[in-house]
Short mmCIF file of C-alpha atoms in Angstrom, two decimals:
data_model
loop_
_atom_site.label_atom_id
_atom_site.label_comp_id
_atom_site.label_asym_id
_atom_site.label_seq_id
_atom_site.Cartn_x
_atom_site.Cartn_y
_atom_site.Cartn_z
CA MET O 20 84.05 119.70 167.24
CA LEU O 21 81.99 117.12 165.33
CA GLU O 22 84.90 115.17 163.87
CA HIS O 23 83.35 111.95 165.19
CA ILE O 24 80.19 112.42 163.11
CA ARG O 25 79.90 110.87 159.65
CA VAL O 26 77.41 112.31 157.18
CA LEU O 27 76.36 110.65 153.93
CA ASP O 28 75.16 113.44 151.65
CA LEU O 29 72.65 112.40 148.98
CA THR O 30 71.54 115.91 148.10
CA ASP O 31 71.32 117.78 144.84
CA GLU O 32 71.56 121.58 144.58
CA ARG O 33 68.46 122.02 146.73
CA GLY O 34 69.96 120.45 149.85
CA LEU O 35 73.68 120.99 149.29
CA LEU O 36 73.99 123.60 152.05
CA CYS O 37 72.98 121.17 154.81
CA GLY O 38 76.12 119.07 154.46
CA ARG O 39 78.29 122.14 154.11
CA LEU O 40 77.05 123.46 157.48
CA LEU O 41 77.75 120.12 159.15
CA ALA O 42 81.18 119.92 157.52
CA ASP O 43 82.01 123.43 158.73
CA VAL O 44 81.74 122.22 162.32
CA GLY O 45 84.00 119.26 161.66
CA ALA O 46 81.77 116.41 160.50
CA ASP O 47 83.16 114.06 157.85
CA VAL O 48 80.65 114.75 155.06
CA VAL O 49 80.78 112.55 151.96
CA GLN O 50 78.91 113.82 148.93
CA VAL O 51 77.58 111.01 146.76
CA GLU O 52 77.25 111.75 143.04
CA PRO O 53 76.30 109.72 139.97
CA LEU O 54 79.14 108.97 137.57
CA ASP O 55 78.23 111.95 135.38
CA GLY O 56 78.24 114.32 138.36
CA SER O 57 75.70 116.11 140.50
CA THR O 58 73.32 118.54 138.85
CA ALA O 59 74.61 121.04 141.42
CA ARG O 60 77.89 121.20 139.48
CA SER O 61 76.13 123.29 136.84
CA ALA O 62 73.97 125.40 139.16
CA PRO O 63 74.38 129.15 138.58
CA PRO O 64 76.23 131.38 139.10
CA THR O 65 79.13 130.05 137.07
CA ALA O 66 82.55 131.61 136.56
CA ARG O 67 83.89 133.08 133.33
CA GLY O 68 80.49 133.73 131.82
CA GLY O 69 79.36 130.14 132.11
CA ALA O 70 82.59 128.52 130.88
CA GLY O 71 83.99 128.11 134.38
CA PRO O 72 82.92 126.08 137.40
CA SER O 73 79.70 126.62 139.29
CA MET O 74 80.37 128.91 142.23
CA PHE O 75 77.22 127.47 143.81
CA TRP O 76 78.92 124.07 143.87
CA GLU O 77 82.30 125.44 144.91
CA THR O 78 80.67 127.22 147.86
CA PHE O 79 78.14 124.74 149.15
CA ALA O 80 80.14 121.56 148.49
CA ALA O 81 83.27 122.95 150.12
CA ASN O 82 84.61 120.97 153.08
CA LYS O 83 83.12 117.73 151.77
CA ARG O 84 84.74 114.65 150.31
CA GLY O 85 83.21 113.29 147.14
CA VAL O 86 82.51 109.84 145.78
CA ALA O 87 81.09 108.97 142.36
CA LEU O 88 79.10 105.76 141.98
CA ASP O 89 76.82 104.14 139.44
CA LEU O 90 73.53 104.80 141.16
CA ASP O 91 71.62 102.76 138.58
CA SER O 92 73.56 99.55 139.26
CA GLU O 93 73.05 97.16 142.13
CA GLU O 94 76.77 97.28 142.90
CA GLY O 95 76.73 101.05 143.24
CA LEU O 96 73.57 101.04 145.33
CA ALA O 97 74.96 98.31 147.58
CA THR O 98 77.97 100.54 148.21
CA VAL O 99 75.73 103.47 149.13
CA ARG O 100 73.79 101.28 151.56
CA GLU O 101 77.06 100.15 153.14
CA LEU O 102 78.14 103.76 153.52
CA ALA O 103 74.77 104.53 155.11
CA ARG O 104 75.40 101.74 157.61
CA ARG O 105 78.58 103.51 158.67
CA ALA O 106 77.02 106.98 158.74
CA ASP O 107 75.54 108.81 161.68
CA ILE O 108 73.47 111.09 159.45
CA VAL O 109 72.07 110.68 155.95
CA VAL O 110 70.74 113.82 154.32
CA THR O 111 68.87 113.97 151.04
CA SER O 112 66.91 116.32 148.81
CA LEU O 113 66.39 113.80 146.02
CA PRO O 114 62.86 112.84 144.91
CA ALA O 115 61.04 110.34 147.11
CA SER O 116 60.19 108.08 144.15
CA TRP O 117 63.86 107.94 143.09
CA LEU O 118 64.95 107.02 146.61
CA ARG O 119 62.27 104.35 147.06
CA ARG O 120 63.10 102.64 143.75
CA ARG O 121 66.69 102.27 144.95
CA GLY O 122 66.00 101.33 148.55
CA LEU O 123 67.60 104.51 149.83
CA ASP O 124 64.49 106.06 151.39
CA PRO O 125 64.26 106.73 155.14
CA ASP O 126 61.99 103.78 155.92
CA THR O 127 64.24 101.24 154.22
CA LEU O 128 67.56 102.52 155.54
CA ARG O 129 66.33 103.12 159.08
CA ALA O 130 64.75 99.68 159.23
CA ALA O 131 68.19 98.23 158.49
CA HIS O 132 70.09 100.75 160.63
CA PRO O 133 67.98 102.05 163.54
CA HIS O 134 70.83 104.24 164.76
CA LEU O 135 70.60 106.38 161.63
CA VAL O 136 69.48 110.01 161.68
CA TYR O 137 67.90 110.63 158.28
CA ALA O 138 67.24 114.25 157.25
CA VAL O 139 64.89 114.79 154.30
CA ILE O 140 64.67 118.19 152.60
CA SER O 141 61.69 118.65 150.29
CA ALA O 142 59.30 121.32 149.13
CA PHE O 143 56.24 120.22 151.09
CA GLY O 144 57.46 117.43 153.37
CA TRP O 145 57.91 113.69 153.01
CA SER O 146 54.18 113.01 153.49
CA GLY O 147 50.87 114.85 153.13
CA PRO O 148 48.57 115.81 150.25
CA LYS O 149 51.21 118.01 148.60
CA ALA O 150 54.19 115.69 149.08
CA ASP O 151 54.35 114.82 145.37
CA TYR O 152 53.57 118.26 143.98
CA ALA O 153 55.87 119.64 141.32
CA ASP O 154 57.97 122.37 142.84
CA CYS O 155 60.51 125.08 142.28
CA ASP O 156 61.73 127.96 144.39
CA LEU O 157 58.98 130.32 143.22
CA VAL O 158 56.26 127.72 143.84
CA VAL O 159 57.49 127.16 147.40
CA TRP O 160 57.61 130.89 148.15
CA ALA O 161 54.09 131.33 146.78
CA ALA O 162 52.78 128.38 148.80
CA GLY O 163 54.65 129.52 151.91
CA GLY O 164 52.87 132.86 152.09
CA PRO O 165 55.61 135.51 151.97
CA LEU O 166 54.96 136.41 148.32
CA ASP O 167 51.52 137.82 149.05
CA PRO O 168 52.72 140.85 151.02
CA HIS O 169 55.75 141.18 148.77
CA ARG O 170 54.07 143.77 146.62
CA ASP O 171 53.77 147.50 146.35
CA GLU O 172 50.17 148.55 146.97
CA GLU O 173 47.92 146.93 144.36
CA ARG O 174 50.71 145.76 142.07
CA PRO O 175 51.35 141.99 141.63
CA PRO O 176 53.59 140.24 144.17
CA LEU O 177 57.29 140.19 143.38
CA ARG O 178 59.45 137.08 143.39
CA ILE O 179 62.26 136.80 145.91
CA SER O 180 65.37 138.14 144.22
CA VAL O 181 67.60 135.06 144.61
CA PRO O 182 66.31 131.45 144.90
CA GLN O 183 66.69 130.56 148.54
CA ALA O 184 63.69 128.61 149.83
CA PHE O 185 65.71 125.39 149.92
CA LEU O 186 68.66 127.13 151.54
CA HIS O 187 66.44 127.97 154.51
CA ALA O 188 65.20 124.36 154.57
CA SER O 189 68.77 123.04 154.37
CA ALA O 190 69.84 125.12 157.35
CA ASP O 191 66.84 123.85 159.32
CA ALA O 192 67.74 120.29 158.34
CA ALA O 193 71.29 120.69 159.64
CA ALA O 194 69.99 121.99 162.97
CA GLY O 195 67.35 119.27 163.17
CA ALA O 196 69.86 116.53 162.39
CA LEU O 197 72.18 117.67 165.17
CA ILE O 198 69.30 117.74 167.64
CA ALA O 199 68.42 114.18 166.61
CA VAL O 200 72.04 113.09 167.09
CA LEU O 201 71.98 114.61 170.56
CA ALA O 202 68.76 112.74 171.36
CA ARG O 203 70.31 109.51 170.09
CA ALA O 204 72.84 109.69 172.91
CA THR O 205 69.91 109.09 175.28
CA THR O 206 67.71 106.75 173.25
CA ALA O 207 70.34 104.92 171.15
CA ARG O 208 67.97 105.33 168.22
CA GLY O 209 67.99 107.68 165.27
CA GLN O 210 65.11 109.66 163.86
CA VAL O 211 63.74 110.99 160.59
CA VAL O 212 64.14 114.77 160.36
CA ASP O 213 61.46 115.77 157.85
CA VAL O 214 61.97 119.38 156.69
CA SER O 215 59.43 121.10 154.48
CA ALA O 216 60.76 124.19 152.72
CA GLN O 217 57.24 125.59 152.75
CA ALA O 218 57.22 125.36 156.55
CA SER O 219 60.78 126.69 156.88
CA LEU O 220 59.71 129.93 155.24
CA GLY O 221 57.39 130.63 158.15
CA THR O 222 60.28 131.04 160.54
CA ALA O 223 62.62 132.51 157.94
CA THR O 224 60.25 135.44 157.45
CA LEU O 225 59.73 136.24 161.13
CA ALA O 226 56.69 133.97 161.28
CA ARG O 227 54.49 136.72 159.88
CA VAL O 228 52.74 134.20 157.66
CA LEU O 229 51.74 132.32 160.80
CA ALA O 230 49.78 135.25 162.24
CA HIS O 231 46.47 133.64 161.31
CA ALA O 232 47.32 130.66 163.52
CA VAL O 233 47.38 132.88 166.59
CA GLY O 234 44.15 134.71 165.84
CA ASP O 235 45.29 137.67 163.76
CA ALA O 236 42.78 137.54 160.93
CA ARG O 237 44.18 140.61 159.23
CA PRO O 238 47.95 140.85 159.65
CA GLU O 239 49.13 144.36 158.95
CA TRP O 240 51.04 143.28 155.88
CA HIS O 241 48.11 141.37 154.42
CA ARG O 242 47.17 144.17 152.10
CA GLN O 243 48.30 147.74 151.90
CA PRO O 244 46.54 149.68 154.64
CA ALA O 245 43.22 151.32 154.29
CA ALA O 246 43.18 155.07 154.75
CA GLY O 247 44.48 155.89 158.20
CA GLY O 248 45.41 152.28 158.85
CA ASP O 249 49.15 152.85 158.99
CA GLN O 250 50.66 156.12 160.05
CA SER O 251 53.92 154.76 161.34
CA GLY O 252 55.89 155.40 158.19
CA SER O 253 57.95 152.35 158.98
CA GLY O 254 55.52 149.50 159.53
CA ALA O 255 55.42 146.46 157.32
CA ALA O 256 52.21 147.89 155.88
CA THR O 257 53.94 151.03 154.70
CA PRO O 258 54.38 150.82 150.93
CA ASN O 259 57.91 149.97 149.90
CA ARG O 260 58.16 153.15 147.82
CA LEU O 261 57.94 155.15 151.08
CA LYS O 262 60.81 153.24 152.71
CA LYS O 263 63.33 152.92 149.88
CA TRP O 264 65.28 155.98 148.78
CA ARG O 265 67.63 156.48 145.88
CA CYS O 266 71.05 157.91 146.47
CA ARG O 267 73.95 158.49 144.09
CA ASP O 268 75.17 154.90 143.92
CA GLY O 269 72.18 152.80 144.88
CA MET O 270 69.41 152.73 147.43
CA VAL O 271 68.99 152.93 151.18
CA GLU O 272 66.23 151.81 153.50
CA LEU O 273 65.16 154.70 155.73
CA HIS O 274 61.96 154.98 157.70
CA LEU O 275 60.07 158.17 158.51
CA SER O 276 58.79 156.72 161.76
CA MET O 277 56.20 158.55 163.76
CA GLY O 278 54.60 158.10 167.15
CA PRO O 279 55.94 158.03 170.72
CA ALA O 280 57.99 154.85 170.28
CA SER O 281 60.11 155.75 167.27
CA GLY O 282 59.26 159.30 166.24
CA GLU O 283 62.45 160.55 167.87
CA PHE O 284 64.49 158.88 165.11
CA THR O 285 62.70 161.01 162.52
CA ASN O 286 63.14 164.13 164.64
CA ARG O 287 66.88 163.47 164.43
CA LEU O 288 66.65 162.98 160.66
CA PHE O 289 65.00 166.35 160.14
CA ALA O 290 67.37 168.03 162.57
CA TRP O 291 70.17 166.78 160.29
CA LEU O 292 68.34 168.02 157.19
CA ARG O 293 67.78 171.39 158.84
CA ALA O 294 71.50 171.67 159.65
CA GLU O 295 72.26 170.87 156.01
CA GLY O 296 69.77 173.47 154.79
CA ALA O 297 67.80 170.71 153.09
CA VAL O 298 64.33 171.31 154.57
CA GLY O 299 62.15 174.29 155.38
CA GLU O 300 61.62 175.45 158.94
CA ARG O 301 57.94 174.59 159.00
CA VAL O 302 58.52 170.89 158.35
CA ALA O 303 61.74 170.76 160.38
CA ALA O 304 59.85 171.97 163.44
CA TRP O 305 57.46 169.00 163.49
CA ASP O 306 57.64 166.63 166.44
CA TRP O 307 57.22 163.23 164.76
CA LYS O 308 56.36 161.66 168.11
CA THR O 309 53.06 163.55 168.11
CA LEU O 310 52.45 163.46 164.37
CA PRO O 311 49.86 160.64 164.31
CA GLN O 312 47.44 162.69 166.43
CA ARG O 313 48.05 165.81 164.34
CA ILE O 314 47.30 163.79 161.20
CA THR O 315 44.12 162.47 162.78
CA ASP O 316 43.12 166.02 163.74
CA GLY O 317 43.72 167.24 160.20
CA GLU O 318 46.58 169.55 161.13
CA ILE O 319 49.01 167.62 158.92
CA THR O 320 47.80 166.63 155.46
CA ASP O 321 49.02 164.19 152.84
CA ALA O 322 50.44 167.16 150.95
CA ASP O 323 52.45 168.14 154.04
CA LEU O 324 53.85 164.62 154.32
CA ASP O 325 54.70 164.65 150.62
CA GLU O 326 56.62 167.88 151.20
CA ALA O 327 58.64 166.25 153.99
CA ARG O 328 59.36 163.19 151.86
CA ALA O 329 60.41 165.36 148.94
CA ALA O 330 63.00 167.06 151.14
CA VAL O 331 64.39 163.71 152.24
CA ARG O 332 64.39 162.39 148.69
CA ALA O 333 66.18 165.41 147.27
CA HIS O 334 68.90 165.40 149.93
CA LEU O 335 69.64 161.67 149.82
CA ALA O 336 69.93 161.82 146.03
CA THR O 337 73.06 163.97 146.47
CA LEU O 338 74.84 161.43 148.69
CA THR O 339 76.44 158.02 148.30
CA LYS O 340 75.35 155.03 150.35
CA SER O 341 78.49 155.35 152.41
CA GLN O 342 77.79 159.00 153.15
CA VAL O 343 74.22 158.23 154.17
CA LEU O 344 75.44 155.48 156.50
CA GLU O 345 77.99 157.78 158.09
CA ALA O 346 75.25 160.31 158.77
CA ALA O 347 72.96 157.57 160.09
CA MET O 348 75.60 156.50 162.60
CA LYS O 349 76.38 160.07 163.60
CA HIS O 350 72.74 161.12 164.03
CA ARG O 351 71.38 157.72 165.12
CA LEU O 352 68.88 157.27 162.31
CA LEU O 353 66.83 154.22 161.35
CA CYS O 354 68.66 153.62 158.11
CA MET O 355 70.72 151.03 156.26
CA ALA O 356 72.24 150.85 152.80
CA ILE O 357 70.84 148.21 150.48
CA PHE O 358 73.99 146.31 149.60
CA ASP O 359 74.66 144.68 146.26
CA MET O 360 77.10 141.81 145.80
CA GLY O 361 79.97 144.20 145.20
CA ASP O 362 79.30 145.97 148.49
CA ILE O 363 79.28 142.66 150.36
CA ALA O 364 82.47 141.46 148.68
CA ASP O 365 84.20 144.70 149.66
CA SER O 366 82.72 144.92 153.16
CA PRO O 367 85.45 145.93 155.63
CA HIS O 368 83.28 144.56 158.43
CA LEU O 369 83.17 141.02 156.99
CA ASP O 370 86.87 141.24 156.17
CA GLU O 371 87.72 142.31 159.73
CA ARG O 372 85.77 139.36 161.13
CA GLY O 373 87.60 136.94 158.85
CA TYR O 374 84.40 135.83 157.19
CA TRP O 375 85.82 134.90 153.80
CA ALA O 376 87.52 131.59 153.13
CA ARG O 377 90.05 131.15 150.36
CA VAL O 378 90.22 127.99 148.28
CA ASP O 379 92.09 126.92 145.18
CA ILE O 380 89.81 126.51 142.19
CA ASP O 381 91.51 125.42 138.98
CA GLY O 382 94.77 127.01 140.08
CA ALA O 383 93.29 130.32 141.18
CA GLU O 384 92.72 131.48 144.74
CA VAL O 385 89.04 132.30 145.13
CA ARG O 386 87.14 133.76 148.05
CA ILE O 387 84.02 131.88 149.08
CA PRO O 388 81.66 132.47 152.01
CA GLY O 389 83.19 131.11 155.20
CA ALA O 390 81.65 129.66 158.33
CA ILE O 391 78.44 131.31 159.49
CA ALA O 392 79.44 131.37 163.17
CA ARG O 393 82.39 131.88 165.44
CA VAL O 394 82.53 130.05 168.73
CA SER O 395 84.50 130.31 171.93
CA GLY O 396 86.74 127.52 173.16
CA ASP O 397 88.88 125.13 171.18
CA GLY O 398 88.21 124.65 167.52
CA GLN O 399 86.44 126.93 165.12
CA PRO O 400 83.98 126.30 162.31
CA GLY O 401 85.72 126.92 159.05
CA VAL O 402 86.57 125.80 155.54
CA ARG O 403 89.32 123.17 155.40
CA ARG O 404 89.11 122.03 151.79
CA ARG O 405 87.67 123.09 148.45
CA ALA O 406 84.68 121.33 146.92
CA PRO O 407 85.58 117.86 145.61
CA ARG O 408 86.26 117.11 141.97
CA LEU O 409 84.11 114.34 140.54
CA GLY O 410 85.03 111.07 142.23
CA GLU O 411 88.10 112.62 143.84
CA HIS O 412 87.77 110.73 147.12
CA THR O 413 85.98 107.55 146.06
CA ALA O 414 88.81 105.16 146.87
CA GLU O 415 89.84 107.08 149.98
CA VAL O 416 86.32 107.12 151.44
CA LEU O 417 85.62 103.48 150.69
CA THR O 418 88.83 102.60 152.50
CA ASP O 419 88.15 104.89 155.45
CA TRP O 420 84.53 103.98 155.98
CA LEU O 421 84.10 100.44 154.74
CA ALA O 422 87.49 99.02 155.70
CA ALA O 423 86.94 100.36 159.21
CA THR O 424 83.66 98.46 159.28
CA GLU O 425 85.42 95.21 158.50
CA VAL O 426 88.02 95.80 161.21
CA GLU O 427 85.33 96.54 163.79
CA THR O 428 83.35 93.50 162.69
#
C-alpha cells in the first residue's frame, strides 16, 4: 500500500502512534532513539508488575524498525540528517528547543530537503503564544475545553480516565502527513504538518468545544441545566448520574429519553420492565414521547420521575452487563455496556473481525491492538513485526537507506 514511503520517526511516547499508523499501511518507518533508549520504552502500562516491558512501547512501536544513535554527537546527528534526506516524512514530538539545537527542526531540514513532509506533534502547536508552555495530558485537556463539561452538576471537572490527548494528535498527524504526501505529487514540494493536541481535541470530542465559534454562547453542556432546561433525559446536559446505571458486574449507559424524537425508546424500556413485573402500571402507562409537555403542565413531577428511575435502577441491579445488552438488542433500547479492559480483551466481536495482532515479546506470544481499519482490494493494514529492540536495525537501516543514496547518486 505505502511500501514506497519512508518515514523517519523522531517521536517520544507522545507521538509514537503516528508512525505506527503509517507503518500499518505499509510505510517503512524507522524509529530513531538515543543510545540509552526512548523514554517510551518505560511508558506505562508495563508487564509483570513493572518488571516487564512497556506494553505502550510494544503496541505503538510495532511494525517499525529501530536505530540507536548518539544524538549528542555530531556524527550521530549527521546520520540523522542523512536519513532525513532519504525520508519522505519526518515526524516528531520532541521539544522545539531540542530539535533546533541539533539542526533537526522543520525549518532547517526542509530548507535542505524541500521534498520533505515534516509532521510536528505538540501540545499547543509549533508557533503562537503558548508554543513553549509546559504541558502534560491533563493540561492539554483542560486547555482544550472538554474538561469543563466533564463534571457532575456542581462538582469539580473530572480528568479523562486514560492519557490520550497526544494519541488524538498523533492520529491527526498521520492523516495530515499523508495528505501532504498526496499534494507533493502535484507540487513536488513537501510541507510542514503542524498538529496541536489542544486543537485536535476539538474534533475528537465532536467539536462541542467549538460551539462558541459558530454563535452558540451557551452550549447545552456548558453547565448543568437550569430548572426545566433539559427534559430529554439523554442530552449532554443531563447529569451523568441519570445516565449511568449499576448492574451486577459493572455499569451500563442507558438513557430515559423523552419527546417525539426518541421517547419511543423509553416506551420500549418500560414495556420490558412491565413484562418483567419490575414497574407499576401507573408509570408503565406513560407515553415518554409526550412527557415533556406533561412535565411542563405539572402532571408529572420530579417525584414521579424519581419513581420511574428507581424502577429502572432496581431492575438493572439484578442483571449482568451481558444480560442488559441482550435485552437492549431484543427490545431496541438506547443502551450500551460500559466496557472495562477485560471486556474488550474478551470481546467476541473484535475477535471475529480479527482485530488483535499477535507478536513475540521475550519469547511469549502477546496480543496487541491490530490495525484500525480494514480495506477492500489488495493488501491489508496489519502488524508485520514486533516493536524493535534497542538498536536492532541500526546497521540494516543504514545500509538500506544510505547505501541506496550512494547508488542513486
